[in-house]
Coordinates of C-alpha atoms in Angstrom, one line a residue:
Chain A
M1 CA 39.7 136.8 -47.9
E2 CA 39.5 132.8 -48.8
G3 CA 43.6 133.4 -49.6
F4 CA 43.7 134.7 -46.1
W5 CA 42.0 131.7 -44.6
A6 CA 43.6 129.1 -46.9
A7 CA 46.8 130.4 -45.2
F8 CA 45.9 130.9 -41.8
F9 CA 44.7 127.2 -40.8
P10 CA 47.9 125.9 -41.4
V11 CA 49.7 128.1 -39.3
L12 CA 46.7 127.9 -36.6
R13 CA 47.0 124.0 -36.8
I14 CA 51.1 124.3 -36.3
W15 CA 50.4 126.6 -32.9
F16 CA 47.7 124.3 -31.5
T17 CA 50.5 121.3 -32.2
C18 CA 53.1 123.3 -30.8
V19 CA 50.9 124.2 -27.7
V20 CA 50.2 120.6 -26.8
V21 CA 53.3 118.9 -27.0
L22 CA 55.3 121.5 -25.6
I23 CA 53.2 123.1 -23.2
M24 CA 50.0 121.4 -22.1
L25 CA 51.6 117.6 -21.8
P26 CA 54.2 118.4 -20.0
A27 CA 52.0 120.4 -18.0
M28 CA 49.7 117.6 -17.6
F29 CA 52.2 115.2 -16.2
G30 CA 54.1 117.6 -14.2
I31 CA 57.4 117.6 -16.0
S32 CA 59.1 120.6 -16.9
L33 CA 61.0 121.2 -20.7
G34 CA 63.1 124.0 -19.2
I35 CA 61.2 126.6 -21.3
T36 CA 59.8 128.5 -18.1
E37 CA 63.7 127.8 -17.0
T38 CA 65.4 129.8 -19.7
Y39 CA 61.9 132.6 -19.6
M40 CA 62.2 133.5 -16.4
K41 CA 66.3 133.9 -16.5
L42 CA 66.3 135.9 -18.8
L43 CA 63.1 138.2 -17.6
I44 CA 65.5 138.9 -14.5
K45 CA 68.4 139.6 -16.1
S46 CA 66.4 142.6 -18.3
L47 CA 64.7 143.4 -14.9
E48 CA 68.1 144.2 -13.0
W49 CA 69.2 145.9 -16.3
A50 CA 66.6 148.5 -16.2
T51 CA 66.8 148.4 -12.4
H52 CA 70.4 149.5 -12.7
R53 CA 69.6 152.0 -15.5
I54 CA 66.8 153.9 -13.2
Q55 CA 69.4 154.3 -10.5
R56 CA 72.2 155.9 -12.3
A57 CA 69.1 158.2 -14.2
S58 CA 68.2 159.6 -10.8
R59 CA 71.4 161.1 -9.5
A60 CA 69.9 161.8 -6.0
E61 CA 70.2 158.6 -3.9
E62 CA 67.1 158.3 -2.2
I63 CA 65.4 155.6 -4.3
L64 CA 68.2 153.1 -3.1
K65 CA 68.0 154.1 0.3
H66 CA 64.0 152.9 0.8
S67 CA 63.9 150.8 3.9
A68 CA 62.6 147.8 4.1
S69 CA 59.1 148.5 5.0
N70 CA 59.0 150.8 2.1
G71 CA 56.9 153.3 4.5
L72 CA 56.3 156.9 4.5
I73 CA 57.1 158.5 7.8
Q74 CA 58.6 157.4 10.9
R75 CA 56.3 156.0 14.0
D76 CA 56.4 155.4 17.3
N77 CA 55.3 152.5 18.6
S78 CA 54.9 153.6 22.2
S79 CA 51.5 153.6 23.7
L80 CA 48.7 156.0 25.0
E81 CA 49.6 156.0 28.8
Q82 CA 53.6 156.5 27.6
E83 CA 52.6 159.3 25.3
I84 CA 50.4 161.4 27.5
E85 CA 53.0 160.5 30.9
E86 CA 55.7 162.3 28.7
L87 CA 53.7 165.2 27.8
R88 CA 52.5 165.8 31.5
R89 CA 55.9 165.7 33.1
N90 CA 56.6 168.9 33.1
R91 CA 53.5 170.0 34.6
P92 CA 53.7 170.3 38.8
K93 CA 52.0 167.4 39.6
S94 CA 49.1 166.8 41.6
A95 CA 47.7 163.7 43.3
E96 CA 44.2 165.1 44.4
R97 CA 42.7 166.1 42.0
G98 CA 41.4 164.8 38.1
D99 CA 44.8 164.5 36.0
F100 CA 44.0 166.5 33.0
T101 CA 45.9 168.8 31.0
L102 CA 45.6 170.7 28.2
S103 CA 48.6 169.5 26.3
D104 CA 46.4 166.0 26.3
V105 CA 45.4 166.6 23.1
L106 CA 48.5 166.9 21.7
Y107 CA 48.9 162.6 21.6
F108 CA 45.6 162.4 19.7
T109 CA 46.4 165.1 17.1
K110 CA 49.9 163.5 16.5
T111 CA 48.4 160.1 16.0
G112 CA 45.6 161.7 13.7
I113 CA 47.5 163.0 11.7
E114 CA 50.0 160.5 11.4
S115 CA 46.9 157.9 10.6
I116 CA 46.2 160.5 7.8
V117 CA 49.4 160.1 5.9
E118 CA 49.9 156.7 6.1
D119 CA 47.7 154.4 7.8
D120 CA 48.6 150.6 8.2
V121 CA 45.0 149.4 7.3
T122 CA 43.5 151.1 3.6
Q123 CA 47.6 150.1 2.2
R124 CA 46.5 146.5 2.5
F125 CA 43.4 147.1 0.0
T126 CA 45.5 148.3 -2.8
S127 CA 48.7 147.1 -4.8
E128 CA 52.1 147.0 -3.2
E129 CA 54.4 149.4 -4.2
L130 CA 57.5 148.2 -6.3
V131 CA 60.5 149.9 -4.8
S132 CA 62.1 149.2 -8.2
W133 CA 60.3 149.5 -11.6
N134 CA 59.5 146.5 -13.4
L135 CA 58.7 147.6 -16.8
L136 CA 55.1 147.1 -16.2
T137 CA 53.7 150.9 -16.4
R138 CA 50.9 149.8 -14.3
T139 CA 52.9 149.1 -11.2
N140 CA 54.7 152.2 -11.4
N141 CA 53.2 155.2 -9.6
N142 CA 56.0 157.9 -10.2
F143 CA 56.8 157.0 -14.1
Q144 CA 59.1 159.5 -15.0
Y145 CA 61.1 159.1 -18.7
I146 CA 64.3 158.1 -18.2
S147 CA 66.0 156.8 -20.9
L148 CA 65.1 156.0 -24.8
R149 CA 66.7 152.2 -23.9
L150 CA 64.6 151.8 -21.3
T151 CA 61.7 153.1 -23.3
V152 CA 62.9 150.5 -26.0
L153 CA 62.6 147.6 -23.8
W154 CA 59.6 148.5 -22.1
G155 CA 58.1 148.8 -25.7
V156 CA 59.4 145.2 -26.6
G157 CA 58.3 143.5 -23.4
L158 CA 55.0 145.5 -24.3
V159 CA 54.3 143.4 -27.5
V160 CA 55.9 140.1 -26.2
R161 CA 53.6 140.2 -23.5
Y162 CA 50.0 141.5 -25.5
G163 CA 50.9 139.7 -28.8
I164 CA 52.8 136.5 -28.0
L165 CA 51.8 135.3 -24.5
L166 CA 48.7 136.6 -23.6
P167 CA 47.5 134.5 -26.8
L168 CA 49.3 132.1 -25.9
R169 CA 48.1 132.2 -22.1
I170 CA 44.3 132.3 -23.2
T171 CA 44.7 129.5 -25.0
L172 CA 45.8 127.3 -22.8
T173 CA 43.4 128.1 -19.9
A174 CA 40.2 127.3 -22.1
I175 CA 42.0 124.2 -22.7
G176 CA 42.6 123.6 -19.3
L177 CA 39.1 124.8 -18.0
S178 CA 37.3 122.8 -21.2
W179 CA 39.4 119.6 -20.1
L180 CA 37.9 120.3 -16.6
V181 CA 34.6 120.0 -17.3
I182 CA 34.9 117.2 -19.7
G183 CA 37.0 114.9 -17.9
T184 CA 35.1 115.7 -14.3
T185 CA 31.9 114.8 -16.2
M186 CA 33.2 111.8 -17.7
V187 CA 34.7 110.9 -14.0
G188 CA 31.2 111.3 -12.8
F189 CA 29.8 108.5 -15.0
L190 CA 31.6 106.0 -13.1
P191 CA 30.8 103.7 -10.2
N192 CA 32.4 104.4 -6.8
F193 CA 34.9 102.5 -6.8
R194 CA 38.4 103.8 -5.0
V195 CA 39.7 104.3 -8.8
K196 CA 37.5 106.8 -9.4
G197 CA 38.9 108.8 -6.5
W198 CA 41.8 108.5 -7.9
L199 CA 41.2 109.2 -11.1
S200 CA 39.1 112.5 -10.0
E201 CA 42.1 113.8 -8.4
L202 CA 44.3 112.9 -11.7
V203 CA 41.8 115.0 -13.7
H204 CA 41.7 117.9 -11.1
V205 CA 45.5 118.0 -10.6
M206 CA 45.7 118.0 -14.5
C207 CA 43.5 120.6 -15.2
Y208 CA 44.9 123.2 -12.5
R209 CA 48.4 122.6 -14.1
I210 CA 47.0 123.6 -17.3
C211 CA 45.8 126.9 -16.0
A212 CA 49.0 127.1 -13.9
R213 CA 51.0 127.8 -17.1
G214 CA 48.4 129.1 -18.7
L215 CA 48.9 131.9 -16.2
S216 CA 52.9 131.4 -16.4
A217 CA 52.4 130.4 -13.0
T218 CA 56.3 129.2 -11.1
I219 CA 55.5 128.1 -7.7
H220 CA 57.9 126.5 -5.3
Y221 CA 56.5 124.6 -2.5
H222 CA 57.7 123.9 0.9
N223 CA 58.0 121.3 2.9
K224 CA 55.7 118.6 1.5
K225 CA 55.8 116.6 4.5
N226 CA 53.4 118.8 6.1
R227 CA 50.5 118.6 3.3
P228 CA 47.1 118.6 4.3
K229 CA 45.5 115.3 4.5
R230 CA 42.1 113.6 4.4
G231 CA 39.4 115.0 7.0
G232 CA 41.5 118.0 7.6
I233 CA 40.8 121.5 7.2
C234 CA 43.4 123.8 5.4
V235 CA 43.4 127.5 5.6
A236 CA 45.8 129.9 3.7
N237 CA 46.2 133.9 3.5
H238 CA 44.2 135.4 0.4
T239 CA 45.1 137.3 -2.2
S240 CA 43.3 136.5 -5.1
P241 CA 41.3 133.4 -6.6
I242 CA 44.3 132.2 -8.0
D243 CA 45.0 131.1 -4.8
V244 CA 42.7 128.2 -5.6
V245 CA 44.6 127.3 -8.8
I246 CA 48.1 127.6 -6.5
L247 CA 47.5 125.4 -4.3
A248 CA 45.4 122.8 -6.3
N249 CA 48.4 122.1 -8.7
D250 CA 50.3 120.5 -5.6
S251 CA 47.2 118.4 -3.2
C252 CA 43.5 118.0 -4.4
Y253 CA 41.0 119.8 -1.8
A254 CA 37.5 120.0 -1.9
M255 CA 36.3 123.8 -2.1
V256 CA 33.7 125.5 -0.3
G257 CA 31.8 128.7 -1.5
Q258 CA 29.1 129.9 -3.4
V259 CA 26.8 128.9 -5.6
H260 CA 27.1 131.1 -8.8
G261 CA 25.5 131.2 -12.1
G262 CA 27.4 131.5 -15.5
L263 CA 30.7 129.8 -16.6
M264 CA 31.9 129.3 -12.6
G265 CA 28.3 127.6 -12.2
V266 CA 28.9 125.2 -14.7
L267 CA 32.7 124.5 -13.2
Q268 CA 31.1 123.8 -9.9
R269 CA 28.4 121.5 -11.0
A270 CA 31.4 119.5 -13.2
M271 CA 33.5 119.4 -10.3
E272 CA 31.1 118.5 -8.1
R273 CA 30.0 115.2 -10.3
S274 CA 33.4 114.0 -9.6
C275 CA 34.5 114.1 -6.0
P276 CA 32.5 116.1 -3.2
H277 CA 32.6 119.8 -2.7
I278 CA 30.8 122.0 -0.6
W279 CA 28.7 124.6 -2.5
F280 CA 26.3 126.9 0.0
E281 CA 23.3 128.8 -2.0
R282 CA 23.3 132.2 -0.8
A283 CA 20.2 131.9 1.5
E284 CA 22.0 129.1 3.5
M285 CA 25.5 130.8 4.1
R286 CA 23.5 133.5 6.6
D287 CA 22.7 130.4 8.8
R288 CA 26.1 130.3 10.5
H289 CA 24.7 127.1 12.1
L290 CA 23.8 125.3 9.2
V291 CA 27.4 126.0 7.5
T292 CA 29.3 124.8 10.7
Q293 CA 27.1 121.9 10.5
R294 CA 28.0 121.0 6.7
L295 CA 31.3 121.3 6.9
R296 CA 31.3 119.5 10.3
D297 CA 29.8 116.8 8.3
H298 CA 32.5 117.1 5.7
V299 CA 35.6 117.1 7.8
N300 CA 34.3 114.1 10.0
D301 CA 34.2 111.6 7.0
K302 CA 38.0 110.3 7.0
T303 CA 37.2 109.3 3.1
K304 CA 36.5 113.2 2.1
L305 CA 39.3 115.7 0.9
P306 CA 40.4 117.8 3.0
I307 CA 38.5 121.4 3.0
L308 CA 40.2 124.5 1.6
I309 CA 39.3 127.5 3.7
F310 CA 40.5 131.3 3.3
P311 CA 39.5 132.5 6.6
E312 CA 40.1 136.5 6.3
G313 CA 37.3 136.8 4.2
T314 CA 38.9 138.6 1.4
C315 CA 41.1 139.8 -0.8
I316 CA 44.5 141.5 0.8
N317 CA 47.2 142.5 -1.0
N318 CA 50.0 139.9 0.4
T319 CA 51.8 142.5 2.7
S320 CA 49.9 141.1 5.3
V321 CA 47.7 139.0 6.7
M322 CA 44.4 140.2 8.9
M323 CA 41.9 139.0 11.4
F324 CA 41.0 135.0 10.6
K325 CA 37.4 135.0 11.1
K326 CA 36.6 132.4 13.9
G327 CA 33.9 130.3 11.9
S328 CA 36.1 128.1 10.4
F329 CA 38.2 127.1 13.5
E330 CA 35.1 126.0 15.5
I331 CA 34.6 122.8 13.6
G332 CA 37.1 121.2 15.0
G333 CA 39.2 118.7 13.2
T334 CA 43.3 119.5 12.8
I335 CA 43.9 122.9 11.0
Y336 CA 46.4 122.5 8.3
P337 CA 47.9 126.3 8.2
V338 CA 49.7 127.0 4.3
A339 CA 51.2 130.8 3.9
I340 CA 51.5 131.7 0.2
K341 CA 53.6 134.8 -0.7
Y342 CA 53.7 136.3 -4.4
D343 CA 56.7 137.6 -5.6
P344 CA 55.7 141.4 -7.1
Q345 CA 58.6 141.4 -9.2
F346 CA 57.1 139.9 -11.8
G347 CA 53.5 140.7 -11.4
D348 CA 50.9 141.7 -8.8
A349 CA 48.7 139.0 -7.8
F350 CA 46.4 141.0 -5.7
W351 CA 43.0 141.5 -7.1
N352 CA 41.3 144.7 -5.8
S353 CA 37.8 143.9 -6.7
S354 CA 36.4 147.2 -6.3
K355 CA 38.6 148.5 -9.1
Y356 CA 38.7 145.4 -11.6
S357 CA 36.0 143.4 -12.8
M358 CA 37.3 139.9 -12.7
V359 CA 37.8 139.1 -16.2
S360 CA 39.5 142.4 -16.4
Y361 CA 41.5 141.2 -13.1
L362 CA 42.2 137.9 -15.6
L363 CA 43.6 139.9 -18.5
R364 CA 45.6 141.6 -16.2
M365 CA 47.4 138.3 -14.7
M366 CA 47.5 137.2 -18.2
T367 CA 49.5 140.2 -19.4
S368 CA 52.1 140.3 -16.4
W369 CA 55.3 138.6 -17.0
A370 CA 54.6 135.9 -15.0
I371 CA 53.1 134.7 -11.1
V372 CA 55.9 133.6 -8.8
C373 CA 55.4 132.5 -5.9
N374 CA 56.3 130.4 -2.3
V375 CA 54.0 127.9 -0.7
W376 CA 54.9 126.8 2.7
Y377 CA 52.9 123.8 4.1
L378 CA 53.2 124.7 7.9
P379 CA 53.0 121.7 10.6
P380 CA 49.4 121.0 11.8
M381 CA 47.5 122.9 14.7
T382 CA 44.7 121.7 16.8
Q383 CA 43.0 123.8 19.0
Q384 CA 44.3 123.6 22.6
E385 CA 43.0 123.1 26.1
G386 CA 41.5 126.4 27.4
E387 CA 41.9 128.3 23.9
D388 CA 38.9 129.8 22.5
A389 CA 38.4 130.0 18.5
V390 CA 39.2 134.0 18.3
Q391 CA 42.7 132.9 20.4
F392 CA 43.4 130.0 18.4
A393 CA 42.3 131.6 14.7
N394 CA 45.4 134.2 16.1
R395 CA 47.8 132.0 17.0
V396 CA 47.2 130.3 13.2
K397 CA 47.5 133.7 11.9
S398 CA 50.9 134.8 14.0
T399 CA 52.4 131.4 12.2
I400 CA 51.0 132.0 8.7
A401 CA 52.2 135.7 8.8
Q402 CA 56.0 134.9 10.6
Q403 CA 57.0 131.8 7.7
G404 CA 55.1 134.5 4.8
G405 CA 57.0 137.3 5.8
L406 CA 53.5 139.8 6.2
V407 CA 52.4 141.8 8.8
D408 CA 50.2 140.4 11.4
L409 CA 47.6 143.3 11.8
A410 CA 44.4 142.5 13.9
W411 CA 42.3 144.4 12.0
D412 CA 39.3 142.9 10.1
G413 CA 39.7 142.8 6.5
G414 CA 35.9 143.4 5.8
L415 CA 37.0 147.3 6.8
K416 CA 37.6 147.3 2.8
R417 CA 34.3 148.1 2.9
A418 CA 32.7 148.3 5.9
K419 CA 33.1 150.7 8.9
V420 CA 35.2 150.3 11.7
K421 CA 33.1 149.1 14.7
D422 CA 32.3 152.1 17.2
S423 CA 33.4 149.7 20.4
L424 CA 37.1 150.2 19.2
K425 CA 36.6 153.8 20.0
E426 CA 35.6 153.5 22.9
Q427 CA 38.5 151.3 23.6
Q428 CA 40.5 154.2 23.2
Q429 CA 38.2 156.4 25.0
K430 CA 38.0 154.3 28.4
K431 CA 41.9 153.9 28.3
Y432 CA 42.2 157.9 28.0
S433 CA 39.8 157.6 31.0
H434 CA 41.6 156.0 33.0
M435 CA 44.5 158.4 32.6
V436 CA 42.4 161.1 33.9
V437 CA 40.5 159.6 37.0
G438 CA 43.0 157.0 37.7
D439 CA 41.9 153.7 38.5
D440 CA 37.9 153.1 39.2
S441 CA 39.4 152.0 43.2
S442 CA 40.5 155.2 44.1
D443 CA 37.6 157.1 43.4
Chain N
C1 CA 50.8 181.7 0.9
V2 CA 52.9 178.4 1.8
C3 CA 56.1 178.7 2.4
V4 CA 57.6 175.2 3.6
T5 CA 59.8 173.5 1.8
V6 CA 59.3 169.8 1.1
S7 CA 61.7 168.0 -1.0
H8 CA 60.1 166.6 -4.5
S9 CA 59.2 162.7 -3.4
Q10 CA 57.8 163.5 -0.3
I11 CA 55.5 166.0 -2.6
T12 CA 54.8 162.9 -4.8
R13 CA 54.2 160.3 -2.2
L14 CA 51.7 162.5 -0.4
Y15 CA 50.1 163.3 -3.7
S16 CA 49.6 159.6 -4.2
R17 CA 48.2 159.3 -0.6
F18 CA 45.8 162.2 -1.3
H19 CA 44.6 159.9 -4.8
S20 CA 44.3 156.6 -2.6
L21 CA 42.0 158.8 -0.2
D22 CA 40.0 160.3 -2.9
K23 CA 37.4 157.8 -3.6
G24 CA 35.4 159.8 -5.7
E25 CA 38.0 161.0 -7.8
N26 CA 37.0 164.6 -8.3
G27 CA 40.8 166.2 -7.0
A28 CA 38.9 166.9 -3.7
L29 CA 38.5 164.8 -0.1
S30 CA 35.5 164.7 1.8
R31 CA 35.0 164.2 5.7
E32 CA 33.7 161.0 4.3
D33 CA 37.0 160.1 2.8
F34 CA 38.7 160.8 6.0
Q35 CA 36.5 158.4 8.0
R36 CA 37.2 155.6 5.8
I37 CA 40.5 155.7 7.6
P38 CA 40.1 152.6 10.4
E39 CA 43.0 154.3 12.4
L40 CA 41.3 158.0 12.3
A41 CA 38.0 156.4 12.9
I42 CA 38.9 155.2 16.0
N43 CA 40.4 158.5 17.3
P44 CA 38.4 160.0 19.9
L45 CA 39.5 163.5 18.3
G46 CA 39.3 162.1 14.9
D47 CA 36.6 164.6 13.8
R48 CA 37.8 167.4 15.6
I49 CA 41.2 166.6 13.6
I50 CA 39.5 165.9 10.2
N51 CA 37.5 169.2 10.6
A52 CA 41.1 171.4 11.0
F53 CA 41.0 170.3 7.2
F54 CA 38.2 172.2 5.9
P55 CA 38.0 176.1 5.9
E56 CA 35.3 177.7 7.7
G57 CA 32.0 176.5 6.0
E58 CA 33.3 174.3 3.3
D59 CA 32.9 170.6 2.6
Q60 CA 35.6 170.1 0.1
V61 CA 39.3 169.9 0.9
N62 CA 42.1 170.3 -2.5
F63 CA 45.3 168.9 -2.8
R64 CA 46.8 172.7 -1.5
G65 CA 44.7 172.9 1.5
F66 CA 45.9 169.3 2.8
M67 CA 49.3 170.4 2.1
R68 CA 48.8 173.0 4.3
T69 CA 47.6 171.4 6.5
L70 CA 50.3 168.9 7.0
A71 CA 52.7 171.4 7.1
H72 CA 51.9 172.7 10.4
F73 CA 53.5 169.3 11.5
R74 CA 57.0 169.8 9.7
P75 CA 60.0 169.2 12.0
V76 CA 61.1 172.7 13.2
E77 CA 64.9 171.6 12.6
D78 CA 64.7 171.2 8.6
N79 CA 63.7 174.9 8.4
E80 CA 67.1 176.0 9.6
K81 CA 68.5 173.2 7.3
N82 CA 67.1 174.9 4.9
K83 CA 67.9 178.6 5.1
V84 CA 63.9 180.0 3.9
L85 CA 63.9 183.1 4.4
T86 CA 60.2 184.0 4.3
P87 CA 57.9 186.9 5.3
G88 CA 56.2 185.7 8.3
E89 CA 56.5 182.6 10.0
P90 CA 56.4 179.2 8.7
L91 CA 53.4 177.1 9.3
N92 CA 55.1 174.3 11.2
S93 CA 56.5 177.0 13.7
R94 CA 56.3 176.5 17.1
T95 CA 53.2 179.3 17.7
N96 CA 51.3 178.0 14.9
K97 CA 51.7 174.2 16.1
L98 CA 50.3 176.1 19.5
L99 CA 47.8 177.3 17.3
F100 CA 46.4 174.4 15.6
A101 CA 46.0 172.4 18.9
F102 CA 44.3 175.5 20.2
R103 CA 41.6 175.5 17.6
L104 CA 41.2 172.0 18.2
Y105 CA 39.5 173.3 21.3
D106 CA 38.3 176.3 20.2
L107 CA 35.1 175.0 18.3
D108 CA 33.1 178.2 17.4
R109 CA 36.8 180.1 16.1
D110 CA 36.1 182.9 18.5
D111 CA 39.8 182.9 20.3
K112 CA 38.8 181.8 23.0
I113 CA 37.8 178.4 24.8
S114 CA 35.2 178.8 26.9
R115 CA 33.6 176.2 30.1
D116 CA 31.4 174.8 27.5
E117 CA 33.8 174.0 24.7
L118 CA 36.5 172.4 26.9
L119 CA 33.2 170.4 28.4
Q120 CA 32.8 169.1 25.1
V121 CA 36.0 168.6 23.9
L122 CA 36.5 166.4 27.2
R123 CA 34.0 164.4 26.3
M124 CA 34.7 163.3 23.3
M125 CA 38.4 162.6 24.7
V126 CA 36.5 160.3 27.4
G127 CA 33.0 158.8 26.0
V128 CA 30.6 157.7 28.8
N129 CA 33.5 156.5 30.9
I130 CA 33.7 159.8 33.6
S131 CA 30.0 161.0 34.8
D132 CA 28.9 165.3 34.1
E133 CA 30.0 166.4 37.3
Q134 CA 33.2 165.1 37.3
L135 CA 34.3 166.3 34.1
G136 CA 32.9 169.7 35.1
S137 CA 35.1 170.3 38.0
I138 CA 38.0 168.9 36.1
A139 CA 36.7 171.8 33.4
D140 CA 36.5 174.2 36.2
R141 CA 39.9 173.6 37.9
T142 CA 41.8 173.6 33.9
I143 CA 40.3 177.3 33.6
Q144 CA 40.7 178.7 37.0
E145 CA 44.7 177.2 36.3
A146 CA 44.9 178.9 33.2
D147 CA 42.6 181.9 33.3
T148 CA 45.0 185.2 34.1
N149 CA 42.4 187.9 33.6
G150 CA 39.6 186.7 34.8
D151 CA 37.3 186.2 32.1
M152 CA 36.6 182.7 32.7
C153 CA 37.6 181.8 28.9
I154 CA 40.8 180.5 27.9
S155 CA 42.7 182.8 25.5
F156 CA 45.5 182.1 22.9
N157 CA 48.1 183.6 25.1
E158 CA 46.6 181.8 28.5
F159 CA 46.7 178.3 26.7
T160 CA 50.4 179.3 25.3
K161 CA 51.6 180.0 28.8
V162 CA 50.0 176.7 29.8
L163 CA 52.1 174.4 27.7
E164 CA 55.3 176.8 28.0
K165 CA 57.2 173.3 29.1
V166 CA 55.6 171.2 26.8
D167 CA 58.1 170.4 23.9
V168 CA 56.0 170.8 21.4
E169 CA 58.0 170.8 18.9
Q170 CA 59.0 167.5 19.4
K171 CA 54.9 166.1 19.5
M172 CA 53.5 168.0 17.2
S173 CA 56.1 166.4 14.4
I174 CA 56.1 163.6 11.9
R175 CA 59.3 162.9 10.4
F176 CA 59.5 161.8 7.3
L177 CA 61.5 158.8 6.2
H178 CA 63.0 160.2 3.1

C-alpha cells in the first residue's frame, strides 16, 4: 500500500504542475496556448468521419434530407378564420342564419391531432434532437449498431472523456471556485478605493475563465463594442446555469438571485464582499414592488456593475426564446440584450431540471466533448414613447431571437411546470364565435 | 388489426413522441399527459379529441392504441402508393375519417347525434360568447337541415350526406415531412 502512495505522489505533483502551467495560468491572463484549438480540430474531424459512416450505412437517404427545422409533420400556418371559411365553401350560403356547419369541427380536430403529434412548446423543454450523431450515446435516440470502427471510436471517446477530460475539468473547477472564494474575501478586506473595484473585477474574471476552462468552453464574442455598461441591465436568453459563466468571462456583472444555502451560499457571500450583488431572501421575492425597487436603486447608482437578468425565468433548450417576463423591463434604465447560442454538436448545454439534478447536470457537462457557443452583444435598447413594458419585452425578445437564429415564441416558459391559462382557451372560443354569429353589431 | 402502412422512421419518431408525453414512464398515456400539451389544452374541443384515444371505460392508452387513433389521419393517397390489399377498409379511408368526426359529436356513443349532444359540443366550441337561445336555434336548424328520416337526430348516413362536398381527405390528414 505504501509503495503505491510513494509512486502516486510524484505523479500527482506532475499532474498539478501541468494543469497549473498549461491551463490555469494562461486562462487567468486570457491567452491561449493553442491546445484547445488542436483538440477542437481533431474532434471536428472525427465527428465528420463518424457522420459520413452513418450516412453510408443507412442506404435510405432519409437522414440527409432532414429539413432545416427537423420537424415531424407539415403544418399550415393559416388562421382559424381562413380554415373554417374553406370548410364551409361548398355549402350553400345563407346570410340570415347563424353560420354553423357540422364540418366546422374538422378544423379543431386537425389542429388538435397535429398538436398531439408535434407541438411548439413541450419540445422546448427537452434537449434538441441532433441531425447527425455526435458520438455521445446520450444524444442518440435512434441508436443502432452501424459498424465496428464507429463503435471503437465511440469507445475511445468514452475513455478520453471520462478518464482524461473529467478529472482535468473537476480539478480546474475546484481551483477556480476556491480561488473565487479566497480572492473575493481578500479583496473584501481592502478599504473602498477605486483599486478595490478594479481588483474585484480582475478576480472575478480570472475565476470565471478558469471555470470556463473547466468546462472546455470555447466562446466567440461578437460586437464587443455593445458590451453592457454600468447602470444598465443585461438581458439574455436562458439555457442553463452555465450562461452566467459564459457571460462573465468577458465582462463583470452584478448577479441577481435567491439566497441559497450550502456551497452556493458560500459563493454568494464571498462575491458579495468584494462588490455589490443583489441577493434576495425567498420571502422577499414574492413582493414584486420590493424587488423592482431594489433593482432600480442598483441601476440608478452609476458606479455599480450592470445587472444580469434572464427574463424567461426558466431554462429553455436553446432552440427558441419564450416569453420575457415584464418585471425586468419596468425598472427603467438601458437594456443591453445579449443572444447566446450553443453549438449542440459538441455537447448539450440545456439543463432539464425535472430530469437531472444540478450535480448530475454538471457531470454531464464535464463529460461532453466541449461547450461551444456564440455570444452576440446587441445594441442597447430603451423603452419608447407609448410602449408598455410587455411590448418592450417582446421587442427585445424578437431582436435576441433573430440574432441567435432562435424561434420566437409567445408561450410562457412557466408552462414547463404550470398549466396553461384558461384565458387562452377563451380567446379561441371567442374567435370561433365570431365565425358563427358574425360581429356583435350585426345581431 | 391495424392495416395502415407507416414507414419505419415515422414509427420511431412517433414512439419518441409517445415516450416524451408519458411522464409517468409506465408505457401508457393518461388524459393528464395529453392535457399537458398547451396547444391542445387551449383547443375548445381538446377534451373530445383526447377522449377519442381512450376506448370505452378505460383511462390508459398504450402505444398501439395511440398509433391506431393517429392512423385515421394518414393521407389517403399513400394507400394507393403502397397497394396494400387488406380485408376491410383501412382506418384512413374517407368513411372512417368521417366516423371519427361523427364520434366527436356523439357523446354517448349510441350512433346518433341528438339535439342535446349537438348543443353540448356547440357550447364547448363557443364558450360563453353565445346565449342559450341562439345556440338552441342554431342546433335546431342544423338538425332540420340534416335530418331526412324525421327522428330529430342525425345518424351517420345523414352526417355523411351533409359533408359529401367537403374535402374530408385533405382536411383530416396529417402529412409527415419524411
